[in-house]
Amino acid sequence: MRVHYVLNHGGTPASKLADVEIHFEEGLLAGLKLVGCSVWRSKKGAAPTVLVPSRSYATAAGVRYYELLRPSADGTAAAAGTVEDPAAKLAVRRFKEYVREEYCKIAALPEAPAPERGGRKAGSSAR
């Protein structure tokens, strides 16, 4: 599995830093990619926020959302009959932290210099 970051240089919305694609290289999902994750600039000025795909549903109190990346039902808490599984929630949190940390490493890299045009040396002019 590889994680690809599609940087949002000057795109819209401006607060969106990158789209995240998860490319599967082995097993049943080999050759497929999962899209929909993204990295956004935090409104509080802290570390970037990682969002995973979610779906909305209506309740009497309004619209609510649930994330599509969530703990599986076969965890230890599910076997014990409890709804919350701290270890499974930790796995989702670790995934988001991994995506955030890797994005921060990429964002800290210096940008590649622009290629020279027309084969002239920098600083020279056409006469």
Coordinates of N, CA and C in Angstrom, one line a residue, residues 41-46 49:
R41 N -6.0 23.0 5.9 CA -5.4 23.9 6.9 C -6.3 24.1 8.1
S42 N -5.7 24.0 9.2 CA -6.5 24.2 10.5 C -6.9 25.6 10.7
K43 N -8.1 25.8 11.1 CA -8.6 27.2 11.4 C -8.0 27.7 12.6
K44 N -7.5 26.9 13.5 CA -6.8 27.3 14.7 C -5.4 27.6 14.6
G45 N -4.8 27.3 13.4 CA -3.4 27.5 13.2 C -2.5 26.4 13.7
A46 N -3.1 25.3 14.1 CA -2.3 24.2 14.6 C -1.9 23.3 13.4
T49 N -5.5 19.4 9.4 CA -6.5 18.5 9.8 C -6.7 17.4 8.6

